[in-house]
Steps between C-alpha positions, in 0.01 A plus 500: 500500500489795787634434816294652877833543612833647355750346810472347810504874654154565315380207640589636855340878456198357312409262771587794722249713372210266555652486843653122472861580653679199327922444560734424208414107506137511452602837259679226292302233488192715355692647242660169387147327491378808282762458246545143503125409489507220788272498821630600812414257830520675828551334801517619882302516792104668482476846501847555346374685242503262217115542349550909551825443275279383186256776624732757465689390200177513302414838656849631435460362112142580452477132428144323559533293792328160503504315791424113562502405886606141504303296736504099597227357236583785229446321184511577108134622456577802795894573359446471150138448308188362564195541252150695594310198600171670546516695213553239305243313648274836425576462127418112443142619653485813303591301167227212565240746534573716227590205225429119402731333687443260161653771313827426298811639696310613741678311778854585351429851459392466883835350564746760353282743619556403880823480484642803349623835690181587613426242788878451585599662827879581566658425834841736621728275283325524147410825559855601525630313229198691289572852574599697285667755765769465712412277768631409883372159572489408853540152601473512868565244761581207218575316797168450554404309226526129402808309295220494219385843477927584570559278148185755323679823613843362368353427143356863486858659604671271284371589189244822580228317284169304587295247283155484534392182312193695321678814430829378410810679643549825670830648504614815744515799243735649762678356795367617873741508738430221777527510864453169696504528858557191769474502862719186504188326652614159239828474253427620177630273176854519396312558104281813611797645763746433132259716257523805792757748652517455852420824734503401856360802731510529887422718750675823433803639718410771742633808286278372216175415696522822682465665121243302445316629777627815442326487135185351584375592783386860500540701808766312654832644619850383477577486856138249477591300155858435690309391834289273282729336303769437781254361745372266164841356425524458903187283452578326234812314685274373769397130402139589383234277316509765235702790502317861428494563127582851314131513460420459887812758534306748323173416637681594895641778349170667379317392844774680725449828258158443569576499840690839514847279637780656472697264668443177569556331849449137604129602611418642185701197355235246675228692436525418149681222425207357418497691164903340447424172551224288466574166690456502922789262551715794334326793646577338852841489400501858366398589862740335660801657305315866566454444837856415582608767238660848601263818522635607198536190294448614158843617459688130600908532487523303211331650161613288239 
């Protein structure tokens, strides 16, 4: 079998050059979940970067990425399967008009007929398991689901094979490398967190969001990615609803370029906090702390 990624340092400077900056842990855990076949659950806050992670993997790979966005009421018929109703339907008509429905093994022939490949419609799940190229599949926000639909998704990784009662049983012809991603909204089961490596990802550390700003944000300047990213991290240790995300970091950063700032001050600051956070409980408190900040408060004393 051939392997995406030679070492954990490939992992790094592929994920690099579809602009993912990832450090040594998350490095490591991608290149152990390659070679060891198991699914990889990713925990952390929203707008850590943990969706972009299977995004980039699969772009890094030239994988296929399939994608199933879990949601309360997801169910088998939207994960995994479900058979063309209609057409079906369409057919029974078709046949009655066309033949005696008298007819020896007429109704039989119907039968097979309806359910065989051409009136079953895949879902994210079988349609991974049936590729025959090197998938990515995207599980995101398994937190979201029910203990039911949990127990479905834990069968599939287990054993990378689906039965479908009139087809019999369809087994992966290759393994696709999983990504399930939680927002910690409910605890997951000790059997599905067992089957996975664990990758927990938080907000970044300001050397390594300013790169990320730095990378993709076009048009921005140092001096500005450093402004950004120290005035985030300052924001981020007030006691917010929800802090700003990487994502909302990046969408500030590409408004103040838009802007023509150079440097940001606490006007500029309130002016657009709006874009950093979304909640007005925290964008009074935001105020607050730039109110009573110094002129220049996106260089504090402490940087780490």
């Amino acid at each position: 079998m051939s392997y995406s990624f030679a070492d954990v340092d490939s992992v790094r400077q592929g994920l690099s050059g579809v602009q993912y900056l990832a450090d040594e842990g998350i490095a490591g855990v991608v290149y152990l979940a390659e070679r060891l076949q198991k699914p990889v659950l990713v925990e952390g806050p929203a707008g850590t970067g943990k969706t972009q992670l299977a995004k980039s993997v699969a772009e890094a790979t030239g994988a296929r990425l399939i994608r199933l966005q879990c949601y309360e009421g997801l169910d088998e018929s939207k994960a995994l399967y479900e058979w063309n109703y209609k057409k079906q339907l369409l057919r029974i008509q078709a046949e009655r008009q066309g033949e005696d429905p008298e007819g020896e093994g007429m109704w039989q022939q119907i039968e097979d007929d309806l359910f065989s490949e051409e009136f079953l419609l895949t879902r994210p799940l079988l349609e991974a398991i049936r590729s025959p190229d090197p998938v990515v599949l995207l599980i995101d926000e398994v937190d979201r689901v029910e203990i039911e639909t949990e127990a479905l998704l834990l069968e599939i990784l287990s054993d990378y094979q689906v039965s479908i009662p009139e087809l019999g049983t369809v087994a992966a012809s290759q393994i696709p490398l999983v990504f399930l991603t939680s927002n910690n909204t409910r605890e997951l089961s000790e059997a599905l967190k067992r089957r996975c490596l664990f990758l927990h990802i938080d907000y970044p550390d300001l050397d390594r969001e300013k790169e990320i700003v730095l990378a993709k944000v076009p048009g921005v300047g140092e001096s500005l990615a450093d402004q950004v990213a120290r005035i985030v991290r300052s924001v981020r240790q007030i006691e917010l609803k929800k802090a700003p995300s990487v994502s909302e970091t990046l969408d500030w950063a590409r408004t103040l370029v838009l802007l023509g700032v150079e440097h940001i001050d606490a006007d500029t600051a309130a002016e657009t906090v709006n874009i950093l956070l979304k909640y007005r409980s925290d964008i009074e408190k935001a105020l607050k702390e730039f109110a009573t900040s110094d002129e220049d408060f996106a260089v504090p004393a402490a940087t780490s």
